[in-house]
Coordinates of N, CA and C in Angstrom, one line a residue:
Chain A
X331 N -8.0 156.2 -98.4 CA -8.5 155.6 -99.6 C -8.1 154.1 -99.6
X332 N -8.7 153.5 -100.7 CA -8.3 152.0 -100.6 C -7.0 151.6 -101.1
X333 N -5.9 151.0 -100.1 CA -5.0 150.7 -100.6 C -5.0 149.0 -100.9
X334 N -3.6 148.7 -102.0 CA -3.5 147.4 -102.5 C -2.1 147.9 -102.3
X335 N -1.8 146.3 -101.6 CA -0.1 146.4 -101.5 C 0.1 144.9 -102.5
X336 N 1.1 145.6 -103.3 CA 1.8 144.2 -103.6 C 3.5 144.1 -103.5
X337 N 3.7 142.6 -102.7 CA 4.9 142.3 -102.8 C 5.5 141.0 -103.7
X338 N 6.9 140.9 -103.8 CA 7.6 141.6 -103.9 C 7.5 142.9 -104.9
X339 N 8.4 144.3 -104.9 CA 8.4 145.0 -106.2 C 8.9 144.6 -107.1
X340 N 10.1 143.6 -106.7 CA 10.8 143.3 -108.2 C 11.8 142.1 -107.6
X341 N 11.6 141.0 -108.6 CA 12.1 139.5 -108.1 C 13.1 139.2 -109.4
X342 N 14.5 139.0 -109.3 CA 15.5 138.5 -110.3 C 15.8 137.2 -109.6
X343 N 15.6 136.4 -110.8 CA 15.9 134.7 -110.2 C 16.2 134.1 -111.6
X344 N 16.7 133.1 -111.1 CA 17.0 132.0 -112.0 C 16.4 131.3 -112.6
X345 N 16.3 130.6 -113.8 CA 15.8 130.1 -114.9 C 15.3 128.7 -114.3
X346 N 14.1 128.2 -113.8 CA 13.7 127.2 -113.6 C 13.1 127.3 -112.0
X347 N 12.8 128.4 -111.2 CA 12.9 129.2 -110.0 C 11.1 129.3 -110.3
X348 N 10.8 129.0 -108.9 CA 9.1 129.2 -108.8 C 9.1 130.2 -108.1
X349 N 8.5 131.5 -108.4 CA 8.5 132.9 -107.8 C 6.8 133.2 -107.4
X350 N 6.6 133.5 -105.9 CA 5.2 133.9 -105.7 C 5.0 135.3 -105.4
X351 N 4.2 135.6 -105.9 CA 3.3 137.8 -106.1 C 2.1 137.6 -105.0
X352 N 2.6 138.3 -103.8 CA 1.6 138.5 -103.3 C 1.0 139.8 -103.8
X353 N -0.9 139.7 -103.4 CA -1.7 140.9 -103.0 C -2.6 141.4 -102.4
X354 N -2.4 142.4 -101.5 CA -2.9 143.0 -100.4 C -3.9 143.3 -100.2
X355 N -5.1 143.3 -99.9 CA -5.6 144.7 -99.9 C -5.5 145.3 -98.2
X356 N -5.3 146.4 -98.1 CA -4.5 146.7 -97.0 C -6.0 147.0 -95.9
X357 N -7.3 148.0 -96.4 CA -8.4 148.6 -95.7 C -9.3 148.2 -96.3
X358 N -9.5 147.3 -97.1 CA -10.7 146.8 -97.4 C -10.7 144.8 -97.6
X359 N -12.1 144.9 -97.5 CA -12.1 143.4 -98.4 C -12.6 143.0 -99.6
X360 N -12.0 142.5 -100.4 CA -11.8 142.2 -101.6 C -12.5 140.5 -102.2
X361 N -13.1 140.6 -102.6 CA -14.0 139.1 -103.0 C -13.0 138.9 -104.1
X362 N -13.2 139.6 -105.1 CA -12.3 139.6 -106.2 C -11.0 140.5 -106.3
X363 N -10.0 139.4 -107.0 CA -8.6 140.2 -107.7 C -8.7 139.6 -108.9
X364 N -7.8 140.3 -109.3 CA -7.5 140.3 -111.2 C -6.1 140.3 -111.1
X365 N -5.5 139.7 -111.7 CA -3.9 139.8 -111.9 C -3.8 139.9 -113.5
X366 N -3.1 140.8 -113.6 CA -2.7 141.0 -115.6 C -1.1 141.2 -115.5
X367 N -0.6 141.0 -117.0 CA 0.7 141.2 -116.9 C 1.0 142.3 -117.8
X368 N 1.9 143.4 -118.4 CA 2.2 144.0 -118.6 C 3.6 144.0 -119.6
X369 N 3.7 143.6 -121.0 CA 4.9 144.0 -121.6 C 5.5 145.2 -121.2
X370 N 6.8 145.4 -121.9 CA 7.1 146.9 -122.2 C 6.9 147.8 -122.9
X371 N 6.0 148.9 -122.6 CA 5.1 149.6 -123.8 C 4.2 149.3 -124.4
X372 N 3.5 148.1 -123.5 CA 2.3 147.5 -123.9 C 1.1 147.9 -123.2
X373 N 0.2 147.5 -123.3 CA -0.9 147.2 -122.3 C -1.2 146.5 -121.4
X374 N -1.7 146.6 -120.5 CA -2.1 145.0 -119.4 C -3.2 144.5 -120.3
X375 N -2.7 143.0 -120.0 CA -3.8 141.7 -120.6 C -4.1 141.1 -119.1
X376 N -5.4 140.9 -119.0 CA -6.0 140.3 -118.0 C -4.8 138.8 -118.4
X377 N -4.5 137.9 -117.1 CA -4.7 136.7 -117.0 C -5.6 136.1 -116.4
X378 N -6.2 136.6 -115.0 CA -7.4 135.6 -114.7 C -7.9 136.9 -113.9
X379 N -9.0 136.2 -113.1 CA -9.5 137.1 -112.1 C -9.8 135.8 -111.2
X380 N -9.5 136.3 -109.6 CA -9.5 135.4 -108.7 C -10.4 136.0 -107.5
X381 N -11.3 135.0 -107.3 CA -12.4 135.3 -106.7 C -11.8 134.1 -105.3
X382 N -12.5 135.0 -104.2 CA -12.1 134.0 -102.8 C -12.6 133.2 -102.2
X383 N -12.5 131.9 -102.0 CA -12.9 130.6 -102.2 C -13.2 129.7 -102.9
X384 N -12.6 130.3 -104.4 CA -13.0 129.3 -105.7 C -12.3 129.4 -106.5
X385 N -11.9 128.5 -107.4 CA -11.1 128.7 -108.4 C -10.7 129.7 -109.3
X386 N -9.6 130.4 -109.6 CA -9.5 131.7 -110.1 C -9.8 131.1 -111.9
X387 N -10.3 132.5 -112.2 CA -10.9 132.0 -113.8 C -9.9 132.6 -114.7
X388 N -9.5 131.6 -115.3 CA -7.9 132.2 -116.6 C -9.1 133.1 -118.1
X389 N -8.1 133.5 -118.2 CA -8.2 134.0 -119.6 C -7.8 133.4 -120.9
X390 N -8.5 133.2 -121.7 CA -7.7 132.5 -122.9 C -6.0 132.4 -123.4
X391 N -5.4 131.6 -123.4 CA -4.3 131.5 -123.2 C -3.1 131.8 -123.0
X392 N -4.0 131.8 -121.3 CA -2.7 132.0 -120.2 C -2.8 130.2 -119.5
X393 N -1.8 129.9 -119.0 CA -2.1 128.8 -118.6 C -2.0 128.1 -117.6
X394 N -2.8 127.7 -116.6 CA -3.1 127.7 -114.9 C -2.2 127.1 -114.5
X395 N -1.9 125.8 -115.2 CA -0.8 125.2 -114.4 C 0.7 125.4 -114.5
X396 N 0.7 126.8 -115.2 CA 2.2 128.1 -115.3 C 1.7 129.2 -114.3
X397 N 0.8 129.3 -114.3 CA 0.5 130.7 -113.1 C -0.4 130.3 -112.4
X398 N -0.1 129.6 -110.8 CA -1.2 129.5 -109.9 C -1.7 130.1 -109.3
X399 N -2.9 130.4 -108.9 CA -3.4 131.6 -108.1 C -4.1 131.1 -107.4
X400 N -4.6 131.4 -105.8 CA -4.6 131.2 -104.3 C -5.4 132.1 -104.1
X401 N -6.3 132.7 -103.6 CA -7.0 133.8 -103.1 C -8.1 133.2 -101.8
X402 N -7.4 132.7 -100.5 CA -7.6 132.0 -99.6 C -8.6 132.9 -98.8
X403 N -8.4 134.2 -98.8 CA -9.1 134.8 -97.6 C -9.6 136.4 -98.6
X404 N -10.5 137.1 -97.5 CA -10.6 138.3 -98.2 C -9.7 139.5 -98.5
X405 N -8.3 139.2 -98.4 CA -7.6 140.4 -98.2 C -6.2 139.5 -98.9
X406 N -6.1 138.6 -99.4 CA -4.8 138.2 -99.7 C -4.7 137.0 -101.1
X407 N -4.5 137.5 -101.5 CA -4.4 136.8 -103.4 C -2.6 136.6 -103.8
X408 N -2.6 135.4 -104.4 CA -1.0 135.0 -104.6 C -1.3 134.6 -106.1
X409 N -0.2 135.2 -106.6 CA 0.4 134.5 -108.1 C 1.5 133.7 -107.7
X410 N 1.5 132.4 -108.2 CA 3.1 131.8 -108.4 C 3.3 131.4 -109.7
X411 N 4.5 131.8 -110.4 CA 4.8 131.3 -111.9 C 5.8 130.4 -111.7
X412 N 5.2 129.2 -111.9 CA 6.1 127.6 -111.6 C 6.9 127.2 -112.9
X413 N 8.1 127.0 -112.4 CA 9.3 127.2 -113.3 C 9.6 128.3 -114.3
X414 N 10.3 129.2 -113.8 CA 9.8 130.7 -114.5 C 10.8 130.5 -115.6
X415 N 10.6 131.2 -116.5 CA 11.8 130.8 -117.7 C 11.7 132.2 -118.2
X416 N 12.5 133.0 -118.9 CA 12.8 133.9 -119.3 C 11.7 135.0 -120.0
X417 N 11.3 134.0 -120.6 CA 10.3 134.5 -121.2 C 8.7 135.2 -119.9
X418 N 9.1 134.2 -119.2 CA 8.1 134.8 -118.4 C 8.0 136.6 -118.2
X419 N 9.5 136.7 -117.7 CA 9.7 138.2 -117.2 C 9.2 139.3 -117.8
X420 N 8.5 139.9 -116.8 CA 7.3 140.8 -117.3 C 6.9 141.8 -116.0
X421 N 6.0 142.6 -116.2 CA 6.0 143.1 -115.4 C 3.8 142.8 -114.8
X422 N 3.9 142.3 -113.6 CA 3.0 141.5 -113.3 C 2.2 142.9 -111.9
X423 N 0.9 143.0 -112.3 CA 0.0 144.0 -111.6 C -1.5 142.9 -111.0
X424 N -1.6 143.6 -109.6 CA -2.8 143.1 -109.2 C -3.8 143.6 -109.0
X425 N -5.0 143.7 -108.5 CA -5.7 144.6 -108.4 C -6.9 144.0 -108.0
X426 N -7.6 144.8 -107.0 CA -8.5 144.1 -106.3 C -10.5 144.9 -106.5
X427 N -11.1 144.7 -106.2 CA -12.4 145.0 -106.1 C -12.7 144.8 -104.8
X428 N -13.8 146.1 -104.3 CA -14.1 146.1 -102.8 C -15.2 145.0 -103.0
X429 N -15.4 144.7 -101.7 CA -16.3 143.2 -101.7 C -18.0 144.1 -101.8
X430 N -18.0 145.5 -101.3 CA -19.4 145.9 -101.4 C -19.8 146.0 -103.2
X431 N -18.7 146.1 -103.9 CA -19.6 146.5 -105.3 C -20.0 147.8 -105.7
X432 N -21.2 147.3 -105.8 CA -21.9 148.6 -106.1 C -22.4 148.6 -107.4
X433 N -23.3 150.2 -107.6 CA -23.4 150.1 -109.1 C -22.5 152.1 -109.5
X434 N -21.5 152.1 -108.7 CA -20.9 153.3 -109.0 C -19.7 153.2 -109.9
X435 N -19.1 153.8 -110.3 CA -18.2 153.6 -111.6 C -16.7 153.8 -110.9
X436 N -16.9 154.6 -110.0 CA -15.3 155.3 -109.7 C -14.9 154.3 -108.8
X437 N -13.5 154.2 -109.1 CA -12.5 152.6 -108.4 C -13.7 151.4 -108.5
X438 N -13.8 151.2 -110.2 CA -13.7 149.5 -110.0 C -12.8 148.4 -109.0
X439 N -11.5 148.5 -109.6 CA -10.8 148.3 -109.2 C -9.5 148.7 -108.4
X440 N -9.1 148.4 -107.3 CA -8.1 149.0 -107.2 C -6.6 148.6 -106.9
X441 N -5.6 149.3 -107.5 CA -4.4 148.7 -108.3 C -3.3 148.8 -107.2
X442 N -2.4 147.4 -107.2 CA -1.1 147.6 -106.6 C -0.2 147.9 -107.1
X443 N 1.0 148.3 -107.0 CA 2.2 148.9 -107.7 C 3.1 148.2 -108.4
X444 N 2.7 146.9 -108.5 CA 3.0 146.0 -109.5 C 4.3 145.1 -108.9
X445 N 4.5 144.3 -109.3 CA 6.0 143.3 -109.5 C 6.8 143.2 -110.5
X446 N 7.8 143.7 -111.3 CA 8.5 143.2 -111.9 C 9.5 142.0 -111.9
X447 N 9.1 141.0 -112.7 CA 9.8 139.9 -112.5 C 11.1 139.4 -113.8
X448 N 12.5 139.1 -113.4 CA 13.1 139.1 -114.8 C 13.8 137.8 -113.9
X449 N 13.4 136.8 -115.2 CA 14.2 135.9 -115.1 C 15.8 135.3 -115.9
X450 N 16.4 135.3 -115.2 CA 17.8 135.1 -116.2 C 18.2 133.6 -116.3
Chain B
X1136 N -17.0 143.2 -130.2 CA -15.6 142.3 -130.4 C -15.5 143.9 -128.9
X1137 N -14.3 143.5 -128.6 CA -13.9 144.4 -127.3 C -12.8 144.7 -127.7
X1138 N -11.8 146.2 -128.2 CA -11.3 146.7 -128.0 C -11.1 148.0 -128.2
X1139 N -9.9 148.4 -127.9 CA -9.3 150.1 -127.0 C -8.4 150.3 -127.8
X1140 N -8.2 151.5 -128.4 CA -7.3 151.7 -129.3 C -7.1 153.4 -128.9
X1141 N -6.1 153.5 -128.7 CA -4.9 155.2 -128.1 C -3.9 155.3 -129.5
X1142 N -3.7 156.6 -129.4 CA -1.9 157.0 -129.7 C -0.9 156.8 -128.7
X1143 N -0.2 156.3 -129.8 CA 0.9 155.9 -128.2 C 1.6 157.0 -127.7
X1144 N 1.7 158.4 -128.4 CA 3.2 159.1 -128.2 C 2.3 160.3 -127.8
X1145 N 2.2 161.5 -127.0 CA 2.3 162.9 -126.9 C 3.2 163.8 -126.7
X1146 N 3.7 164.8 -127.4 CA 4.2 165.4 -126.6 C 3.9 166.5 -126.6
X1147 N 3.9 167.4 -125.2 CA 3.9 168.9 -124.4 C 4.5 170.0 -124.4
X1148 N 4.6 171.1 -124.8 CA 5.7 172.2 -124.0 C 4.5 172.2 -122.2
X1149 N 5.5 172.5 -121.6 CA 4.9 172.9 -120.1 C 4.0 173.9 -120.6
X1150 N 2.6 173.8 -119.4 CA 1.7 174.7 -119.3 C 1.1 175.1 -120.4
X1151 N 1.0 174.3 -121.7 CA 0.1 174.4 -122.6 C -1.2 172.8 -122.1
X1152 N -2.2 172.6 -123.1 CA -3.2 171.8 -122.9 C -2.8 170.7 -123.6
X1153 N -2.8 169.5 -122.7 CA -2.8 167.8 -123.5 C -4.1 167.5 -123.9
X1154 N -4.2 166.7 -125.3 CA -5.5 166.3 -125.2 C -5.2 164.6 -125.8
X1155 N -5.9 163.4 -124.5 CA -5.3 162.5 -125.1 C -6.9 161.6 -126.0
X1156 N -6.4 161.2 -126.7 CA -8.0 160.7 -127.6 C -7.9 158.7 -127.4
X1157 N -9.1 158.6 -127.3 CA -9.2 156.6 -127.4 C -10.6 156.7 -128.0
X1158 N -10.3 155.5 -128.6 CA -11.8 154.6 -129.4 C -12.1 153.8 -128.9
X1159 N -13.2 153.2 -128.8 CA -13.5 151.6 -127.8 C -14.3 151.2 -129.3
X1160 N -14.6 150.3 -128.7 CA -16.1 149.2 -129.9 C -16.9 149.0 -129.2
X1161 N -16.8 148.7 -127.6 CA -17.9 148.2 -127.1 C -19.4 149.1 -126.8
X1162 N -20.4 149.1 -127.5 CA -21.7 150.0 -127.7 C -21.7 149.9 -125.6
X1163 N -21.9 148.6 -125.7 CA -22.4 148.4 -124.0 C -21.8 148.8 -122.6
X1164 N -20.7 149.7 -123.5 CA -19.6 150.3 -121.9 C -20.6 151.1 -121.2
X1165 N -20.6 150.7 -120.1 CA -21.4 151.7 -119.2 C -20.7 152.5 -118.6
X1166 N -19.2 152.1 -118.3 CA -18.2 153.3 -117.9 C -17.2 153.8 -118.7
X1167 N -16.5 154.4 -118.8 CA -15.6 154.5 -119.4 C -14.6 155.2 -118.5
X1168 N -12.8 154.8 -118.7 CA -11.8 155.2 -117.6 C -10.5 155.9 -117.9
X1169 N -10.3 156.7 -117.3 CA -8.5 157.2 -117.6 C -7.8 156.7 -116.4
X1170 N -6.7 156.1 -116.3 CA -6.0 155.9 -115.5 C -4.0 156.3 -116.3
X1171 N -3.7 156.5 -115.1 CA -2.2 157.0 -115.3 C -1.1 156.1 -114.3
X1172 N -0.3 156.0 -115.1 CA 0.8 155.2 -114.7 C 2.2 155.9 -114.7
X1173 N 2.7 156.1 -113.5 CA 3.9 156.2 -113.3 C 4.7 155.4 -113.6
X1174 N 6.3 155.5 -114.2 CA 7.6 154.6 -114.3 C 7.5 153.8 -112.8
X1175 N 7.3 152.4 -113.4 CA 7.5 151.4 -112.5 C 6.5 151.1 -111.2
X1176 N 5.6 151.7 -111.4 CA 4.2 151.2 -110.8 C 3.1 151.4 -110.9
X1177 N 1.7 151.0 -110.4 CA 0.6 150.5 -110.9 C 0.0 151.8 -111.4
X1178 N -1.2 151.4 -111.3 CA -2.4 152.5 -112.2 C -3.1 153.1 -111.0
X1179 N -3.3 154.5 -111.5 CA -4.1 155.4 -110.4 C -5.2 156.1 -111.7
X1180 N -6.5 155.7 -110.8 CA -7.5 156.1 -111.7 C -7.2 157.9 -111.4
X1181 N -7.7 158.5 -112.6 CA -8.0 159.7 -112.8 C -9.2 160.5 -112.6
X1182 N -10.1 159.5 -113.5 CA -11.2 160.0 -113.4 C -12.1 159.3 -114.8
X1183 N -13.2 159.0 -114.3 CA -14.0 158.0 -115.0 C -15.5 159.0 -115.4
X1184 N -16.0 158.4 -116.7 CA -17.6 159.3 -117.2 C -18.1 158.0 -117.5
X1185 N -19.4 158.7 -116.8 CA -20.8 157.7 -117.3 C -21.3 157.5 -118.6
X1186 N -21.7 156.4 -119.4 CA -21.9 156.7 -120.9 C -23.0 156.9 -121.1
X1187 N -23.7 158.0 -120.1 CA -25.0 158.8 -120.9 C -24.3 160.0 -120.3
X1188 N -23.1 160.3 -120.3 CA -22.8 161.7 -120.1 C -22.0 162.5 -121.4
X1189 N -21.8 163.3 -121.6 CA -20.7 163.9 -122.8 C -19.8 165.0 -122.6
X1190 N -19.7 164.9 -120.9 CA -18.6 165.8 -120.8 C -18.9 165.2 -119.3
X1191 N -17.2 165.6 -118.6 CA -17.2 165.6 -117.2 C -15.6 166.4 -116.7
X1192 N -16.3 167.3 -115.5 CA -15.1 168.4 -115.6 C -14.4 167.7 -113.7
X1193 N -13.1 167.9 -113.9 CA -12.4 167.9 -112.5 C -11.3 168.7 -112.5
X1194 N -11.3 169.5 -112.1 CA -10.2 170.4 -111.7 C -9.4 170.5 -113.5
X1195 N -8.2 170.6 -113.4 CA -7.5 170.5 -114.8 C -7.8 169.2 -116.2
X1196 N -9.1 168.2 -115.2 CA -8.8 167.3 -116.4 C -10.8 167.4 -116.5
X1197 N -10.7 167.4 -118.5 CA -12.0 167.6 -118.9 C -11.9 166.3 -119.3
X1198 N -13.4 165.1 -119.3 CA -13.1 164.3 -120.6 C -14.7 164.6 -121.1
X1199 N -14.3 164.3 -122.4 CA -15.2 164.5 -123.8 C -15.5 163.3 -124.0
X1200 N -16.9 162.5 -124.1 CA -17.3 161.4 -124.7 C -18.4 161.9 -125.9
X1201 N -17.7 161.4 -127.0 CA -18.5 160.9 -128.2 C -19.7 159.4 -128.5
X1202 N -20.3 159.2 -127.6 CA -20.6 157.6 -127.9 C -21.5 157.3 -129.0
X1203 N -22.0 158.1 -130.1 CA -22.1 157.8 -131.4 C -20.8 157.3 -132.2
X1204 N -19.6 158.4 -131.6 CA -18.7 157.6 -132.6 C -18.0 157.0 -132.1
X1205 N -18.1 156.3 -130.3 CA -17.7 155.6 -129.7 C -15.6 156.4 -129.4
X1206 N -15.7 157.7 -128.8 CA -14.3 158.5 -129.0 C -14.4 159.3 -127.8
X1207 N -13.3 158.7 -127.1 CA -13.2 159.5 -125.5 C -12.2 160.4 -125.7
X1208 N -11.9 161.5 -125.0 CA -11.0 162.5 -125.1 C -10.7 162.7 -123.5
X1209 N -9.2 163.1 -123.4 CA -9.1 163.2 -121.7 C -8.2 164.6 -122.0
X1210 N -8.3 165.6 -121.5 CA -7.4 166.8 -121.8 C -7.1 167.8 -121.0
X1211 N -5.8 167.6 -120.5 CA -5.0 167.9 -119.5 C -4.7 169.6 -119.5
X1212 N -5.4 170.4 -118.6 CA -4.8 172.3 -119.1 C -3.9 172.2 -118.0
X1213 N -3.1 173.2 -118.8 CA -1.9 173.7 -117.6 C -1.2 172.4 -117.6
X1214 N -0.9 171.6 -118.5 CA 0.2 170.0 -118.4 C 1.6 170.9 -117.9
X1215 N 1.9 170.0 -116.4 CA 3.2 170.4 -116.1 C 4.2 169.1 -116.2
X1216 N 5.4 169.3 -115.9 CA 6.0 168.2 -115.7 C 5.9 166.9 -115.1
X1217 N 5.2 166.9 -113.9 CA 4.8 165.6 -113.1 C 3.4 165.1 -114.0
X1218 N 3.0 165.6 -114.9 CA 2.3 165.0 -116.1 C 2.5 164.0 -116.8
X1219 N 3.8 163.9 -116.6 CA 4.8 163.1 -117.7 C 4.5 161.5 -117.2
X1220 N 3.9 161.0 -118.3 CA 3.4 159.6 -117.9 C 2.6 159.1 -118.8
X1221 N 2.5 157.6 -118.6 CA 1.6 157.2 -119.6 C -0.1 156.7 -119.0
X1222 N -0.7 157.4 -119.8 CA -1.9 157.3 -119.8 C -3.0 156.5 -120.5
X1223 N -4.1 155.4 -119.4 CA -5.0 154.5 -120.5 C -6.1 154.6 -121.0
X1224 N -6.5 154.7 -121.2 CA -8.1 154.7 -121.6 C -8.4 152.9 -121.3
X1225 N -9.5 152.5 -120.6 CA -10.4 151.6 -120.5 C -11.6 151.5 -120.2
X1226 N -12.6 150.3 -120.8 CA -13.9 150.6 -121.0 C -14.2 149.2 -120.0
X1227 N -15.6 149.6 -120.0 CA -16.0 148.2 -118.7 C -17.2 147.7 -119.3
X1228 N -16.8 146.9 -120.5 CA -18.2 146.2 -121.3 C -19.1 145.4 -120.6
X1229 N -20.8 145.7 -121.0 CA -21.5 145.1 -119.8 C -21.8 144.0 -119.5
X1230 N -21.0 143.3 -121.0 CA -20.9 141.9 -120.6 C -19.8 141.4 -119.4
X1231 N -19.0 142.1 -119.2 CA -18.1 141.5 -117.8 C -18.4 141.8 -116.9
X1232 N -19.5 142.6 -116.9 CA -20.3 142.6 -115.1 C -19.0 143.9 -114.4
X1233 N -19.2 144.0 -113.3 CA -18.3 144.4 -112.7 C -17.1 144.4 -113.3
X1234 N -16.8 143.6 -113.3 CA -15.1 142.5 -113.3 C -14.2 143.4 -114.3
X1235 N -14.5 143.4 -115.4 CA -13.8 142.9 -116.4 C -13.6 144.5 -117.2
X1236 N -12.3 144.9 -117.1 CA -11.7 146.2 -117.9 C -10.8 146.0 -118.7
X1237 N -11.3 146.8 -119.8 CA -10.5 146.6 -121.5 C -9.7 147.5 -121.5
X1238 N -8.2 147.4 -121.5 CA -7.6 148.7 -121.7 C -6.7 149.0 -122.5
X1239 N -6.6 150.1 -122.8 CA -5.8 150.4 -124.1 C -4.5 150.1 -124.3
X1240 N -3.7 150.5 -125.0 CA -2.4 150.4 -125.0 C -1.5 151.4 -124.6
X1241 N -2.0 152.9 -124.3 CA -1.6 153.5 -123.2 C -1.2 154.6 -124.5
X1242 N -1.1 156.0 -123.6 CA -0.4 156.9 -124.6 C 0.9 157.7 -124.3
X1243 N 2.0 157.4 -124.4 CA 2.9 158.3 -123.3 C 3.1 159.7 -123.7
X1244 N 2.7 160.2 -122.4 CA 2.8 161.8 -122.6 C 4.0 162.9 -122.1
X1245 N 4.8 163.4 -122.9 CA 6.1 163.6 -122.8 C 5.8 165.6 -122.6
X1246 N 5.9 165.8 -121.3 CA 6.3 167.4 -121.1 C 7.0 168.1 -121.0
X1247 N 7.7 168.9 -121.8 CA 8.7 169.6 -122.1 C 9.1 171.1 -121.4
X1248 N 9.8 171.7 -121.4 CA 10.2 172.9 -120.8 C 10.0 173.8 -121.8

């Protein structure tokens, strides 16, 4: 089946520390990824969706030049949260779409195992 | 307006039936999704219904769609302990094309001995 790898699982850094999320897709190609973040006991909120070779598109406020996103080739998408500050720390999920589409319902998307990121 | 609304808490004795319930708004979902999350990593779909369907069966998990009153139902027989997790309901409004999934706030489901 289609896998998504994401690294790191879990990044502890320091308060002012630019930390990058990679994401995989390991057997397929992926036109689009989505990266959302995750409180504790929350829901995922989309932050953007990043399509490959163009600007990834944010979501209402999140804010691009706090989380940059790269999606250079068909198989590899980067979050960086530049100057991470405490508040950041969250738990950050990627997720990718196969590049065929389709009009079938099952795995829109498909999800990597997330990053947890805590900054101190 | 787009949202997903769950109970957050269930809880199970083993080997009786879960039944988890979500509401959407969006008239225009053309899919609707269960996904489950294990402690500390991502989402594994479960199993998704078309919204001109009103029932869809896979092994232990039935879901029930209401789309008059816009009310998905996902209901787990035989919940054992590797059940234990939280679970989302999300909908895929047709205005995001592809792309774009609304998901709930998850319900955690607690299975007991």
């Amino acid at each position: 089946g289609a896998v998504v790898s994401q690294h790191p699982s879990w990044v502890i850094c320091k308060s002012g520390t630019s930390v990058k999320i990679e994401c995989r897709s390991l057997d397929f190609q992926a036109t689009t990824m989505f990266w959302y973040r995750q409180f504790p006991k929350q829901s995922l909120m989309l932050m953007a969706t990043s399509n490959e070779g163009s600007k990834a598109t944010y979501e209402q406020g999140v804010e691009k030049d706090k989380f940059l996103i790269n999606h250079a080739s068909l198989t590899l998408s980067t979050l960086t949260v530049t100057s991470a500050h405490p508040e950041d720390s969250s738990f950050y999920i990627c997720s990718a779409r196969h590049r065929s589409g389709g009009t079938v319902g099952n795995q829109p998307q498909h999800f990597g195992d997330g990053t947890r990121l805590s900054i101190l | 307006g787009e949202d997903v609304e769950q109970s957050l808490f269930l809880s199970v004795r083993e080997g009786d039936s879960s039944v988890i319930n979500c509401t959407y708004t969006d008239s225009s979902s053309t899919y609707l999704y269960w996904y489950k999350q294990e402690p500390g990593a991502g989402l594994q779909l479960l199993t998704y219904i078309f919204s001109n369907m009103d029932m869809k069966q896979d092994q232990r998990l039935t879901v029930l769609l209401n789309k008059k009153d816009k009310h998905l139902s996902l209901r787990i027989a035989d919940t054992q302990t590797g059940d234990s997790a939280i679970y989302f309901c999300a909908e895929r409004p047709l205005s995001g094309g592809y792309n774009k999934l609304i998901f709930g706030a998850g319900t955690r489901l607690a299975v007991h001995p």
